[in-house]
């Protein structure tokens, strides 16, 4: 269980870094991945692949991750705190 929580955290960190990178692209027209590793180099493409895999992991295993971390689903949590 702690091994899977570690994977959850790694995926969340990769997803957050990816979101920040794409935020920089949208806000500043600056791509930190391409600035660091070159335009569509093998390493850049690998990093983009990791961003995508982390996003898929979080989407596919959303409910499993919530149960593993003993979190309530968003609609349920909102209704519990509202009433």
Coordinates of N, CA and C in Angstrom, one line a residue:
X1 N 0.8 -1.2 0.0 CA 0.0 0.0 0.0 C 0.9 1.3 0.0
X2 N 1.9 1.3 0.8 CA 2.8 2.4 0.8 C 3.6 2.6 -0.6
X3 N 3.8 1.4 -1.2 CA 4.4 1.5 -2.6 C 3.5 2.2 -3.5
X4 N 2.2 1.8 -3.5 CA 1.3 2.4 -4.4 C 1.1 3.9 -4.1
X5 N 1.1 4.3 -2.8 CA 1.0 5.7 -2.4 C 2.2 6.5 -3.0
X6 N 3.4 5.8 -3.0 CA 4.5 6.5 -3.6 C 4.3 6.7 -5.1
X7 N 3.8 5.7 -5.8 CA 3.5 5.9 -7.2 C 2.4 7.1 -7.4
X8 N 1.4 7.1 -6.5 CA 0.5 8.2 -6.5 C 1.1 9.5 -6.4
X9 N 2.1 9.7 -5.5 CA 2.8 10.9 -5.3 C 3.6 11.3 -6.4
X10 N 4.3 10.3 -7.0 CA 5.2 10.6 -8.2 C 4.3 11.1 -9.3
X11 N 3.2 10.4 -9.6 CA 2.3 10.8 -10.7 C 1.8 12.2 -10.4
X12 N 1.4 12.5 -9.2 CA 0.9 13.8 -8.9 C 1.9 14.9 -9.1
X13 N 3.2 14.7 -8.7 CA 4.3 15.6 -8.9 C 4.5 15.9 -10.4
X14 N 4.6 14.8 -11.1 CA 4.8 14.9 -12.6 C 3.7 15.7 -13.2
X15 N 2.4 15.4 -12.8 CA 1.3 16.1 -13.3 C 1.3 17.6 -13.0
X16 N 1.7 17.9 -11.7 CA 1.8 19.3 -11.3 C 2.9 20.0 -12.1
X17 N 4.1 19.4 -12.3 CA 5.2 20.0 -13.1 C 4.7 20.2 -14.5
X18 N 4.0 19.2 -15.1 CA 3.5 19.4 -16.4 C 2.5 20.5 -16.5
X19 N 1.6 20.6 -15.6 CA 0.7 21.7 -15.6 C 1.4 23.1 -15.5
X20 N 2.4 23.2 -14.7 CA 3.2 24.4 -14.6 C 3.9 24.8 -15.9
X21 N 4.4 23.7 -16.5 CA 5.1 23.9 -17.8 C 4.1 24.4 -18.8
X22 N 3.0 23.8 -18.9 CA 2.0 24.3 -19.9 C 1.4 25.6 -19.5
X23 N 1.3 25.9 -18.2 CA 0.9 27.3 -17.8 C 1.9 28.3 -18.3
X24 N 3.2 28.0 -18.2 CA 4.2 28.9 -18.7 C 4.1 29.1 -20.2
X25 N 3.8 28.0 -20.9 CA 3.6 28.2 -22.4 C 2.4 29.1 -22.7
X26 N 1.3 28.9 -21.9 CA 0.1 29.7 -22.2 C 0.3 31.2 -21.7
X27 N 0.9 31.4 -20.6 CA 1.0 32.8 -20.1 C 2.2 33.6 -20.7
X28 N 3.3 32.9 -20.9 CA 4.5 33.6 -21.2 C 5.0 33.3 -22.6
X29 N 4.4 32.3 -23.3 CA 4.9 31.8 -24.6 C 6.3 31.3 -24.4
X30 N 6.6 30.7 -23.3 CA 7.9 30.1 -22.9 C 7.7 28.7 -22.5
X31 N 8.4 27.8 -23.2 CA 8.3 26.3 -22.9 C 9.6 25.9 -22.2
X32 N 9.5 25.7 -20.9 CA 10.7 25.3 -20.1 C 11.3 24.0 -20.5
X33 N 10.5 23.1 -21.0 CA 11.0 21.8 -21.4 C 11.9 21.9 -22.6
X34 N 11.4 22.7 -23.6 CA 12.1 22.9 -24.8 C 13.3 23.8 -24.6
X35 N 13.2 24.7 -23.7 CA 14.4 25.6 -23.4 C 15.5 24.8 -22.7
X36 N 15.1 23.8 -21.9 CA 16.1 23.0 -21.2 C 16.7 21.9 -22.1
X37 N 15.9 21.2 -22.9 CA 16.3 20.0 -23.6 C 16.2 20.1 -25.1
X38 N 15.8 21.2 -25.7 CA 15.7 21.3 -27.1 C 14.3 21.0 -27.6
X39 N 14.0 21.6 -28.8 CA 12.7 21.5 -29.4 C 12.5 20.0 -29.9
X40 N 11.6 19.4 -29.3 CA 11.2 18.0 -29.7 C 12.4 17.0 -29.7
X41 N 13.3 17.2 -28.8 CA 14.4 16.3 -28.7 C 13.9 15.0 -28.1
X42 N 14.7 13.9 -28.1 CA 14.2 12.7 -27.5 C 13.8 12.9 -26.0
X43 N 14.7 13.7 -25.3 CA 14.4 13.9 -23.9 C 13.1 14.7 -23.7
X44 N 12.9 15.7 -24.5 CA 11.7 16.5 -24.4 C 10.5 15.6 -24.7
X45 N 10.6 14.8 -25.7 CA 9.4 13.9 -26.0 C 9.2 12.9 -24.9
X46 N 10.2 12.5 -24.2 CA 10.1 11.6 -23.1 C 9.4 12.3 -21.9
X47 N 9.8 13.5 -21.7 CA 9.1 14.3 -20.6 C 7.7 14.5 -20.9
X48 N 7.3 14.9 -22.2 CA 5.9 15.1 -22.5 C 5.2 13.7 -22.4
X49 N 5.8 12.6 -22.7 CA 5.2 11.3 -22.5 C 4.9 11.1 -21.0
X50 N 5.9 11.4 -20.2 CA 5.6 11.3 -18.7 C 4.5 12.1 -18.2
X51 N 4.4 13.4 -18.7 CA 3.3 14.2 -18.4 C 1.9 13.5 -18.8
X52 N 1.9 13.0 -20.0 CA 0.7 12.4 -20.4 C 0.3 11.1 -19.6
X53 N 1.4 10.3 -19.4 CA 1.1 9.0 -18.6 C 0.7 9.3 -17.2
X54 N 1.2 10.4 -16.6 CA 0.8 10.8 -15.2 C -0.6 11.2 -15.2
X55 N -1.0 12.0 -16.3 CA -2.4 12.4 -16.4 C -3.3 11.2 -16.5
X56 N -3.0 10.3 -17.4 CA -3.8 9.1 -17.6 C -3.9 8.3 -16.3
X57 N -2.8 8.1 -15.6 CA -2.8 7.4 -14.3 C -3.8 8.0 -13.4
X58 N -3.7 9.4 -13.2 CA -4.6 10.1 -12.3 C -6.1 10.0 -12.7
X59 N -6.3 10.0 -14.0 CA -7.7 10.0 -14.5 C -8.3 8.5 -14.3
X60 N -7.5 7.6 -14.7 CA -8.0 6.2 -14.7 C -8.2 5.7 -13.3
X61 N -7.2 6.0 -12.4 CA -7.2 5.5 -11.0 C -7.7 6.5 -10.0
X62 N -8.5 7.5 -10.4 CA -9.0 8.5 -9.6 C -9.7 8.0 -8.3
X63 N -10.6 7.1 -8.5 CA -11.4 6.6 -7.3 C -10.5 5.7 -6.5
X64 N -9.6 4.9 -7.1 CA -8.7 4.0 -6.4 C -7.8 4.8 -5.5
X65 N -7.3 5.9 -6.0 CA -6.4 6.7 -5.3 C -7.1 7.4 -4.1
X66 N -8.3 7.8 -4.3 CA -9.1 8.4 -3.2 C -9.3 7.3 -2.1
X67 N -9.6 6.1 -2.5 CA -9.8 5.1 -1.4 C -8.5 4.8 -0.7
X68 N -7.4 4.7 -1.5 CA -6.1 4.4 -0.9 C -5.7 5.5 0.1
X69 N -6.0 6.7 -0.2 CA -5.7 7.8 0.7 C -6.8 8.2 1.7
X70 N -7.9 7.4 1.6 CA -9.1 7.6 2.5 C -9.7 9.0 2.3
X71 N -9.8 9.4 1.1 CA -10.4 10.7 0.7 C -11.9 10.5 0.3
X72 N -12.7 11.4 0.5 CA -14.1 11.3 0.0 C -14.1 11.9 -1.5
X73 N -14.9 11.4 -2.3 CA -15.1 12.0 -3.6 C -15.6 13.4 -3.5
X74 N -15.3 14.2 -4.5 CA -15.7 15.6 -4.5 C -17.1 15.9 -4.3
X75 N -18.0 15.3 -5.0 CA -19.5 15.7 -4.8 C -19.9 15.3 -3.4
X76 N -19.4 14.1 -2.9 CA -19.8 13.6 -1.6 C -19.2 14.5 -0.5
X77 N -17.9 14.9 -0.7 CA -17.3 15.8 0.3 C -18.0 17.2 0.4
X78 N -18.4 17.7 -0.8 CA -19.0 19.0 -0.8 C -20.4 18.9 -0.1
X79 N -21.1 17.8 -0.3 CA -22.4 17.7 0.3 C -22.3 17.5 1.8
X80 N -21.3 16.8 2.2 CA -21.1 16.5 3.6 C -20.8 17.8 4.4
X81 N -19.9 18.7 3.8 CA -19.5 19.9 4.4 C -20.6 21.0 4.4
X82 N -21.5 20.9 3.4 CA -22.5 21.9 3.2 C -23.7 21.6 4.1
X83 N -23.9 20.4 4.4 CA -25.1 20.1 5.2 C -24.9 19.3 6.4

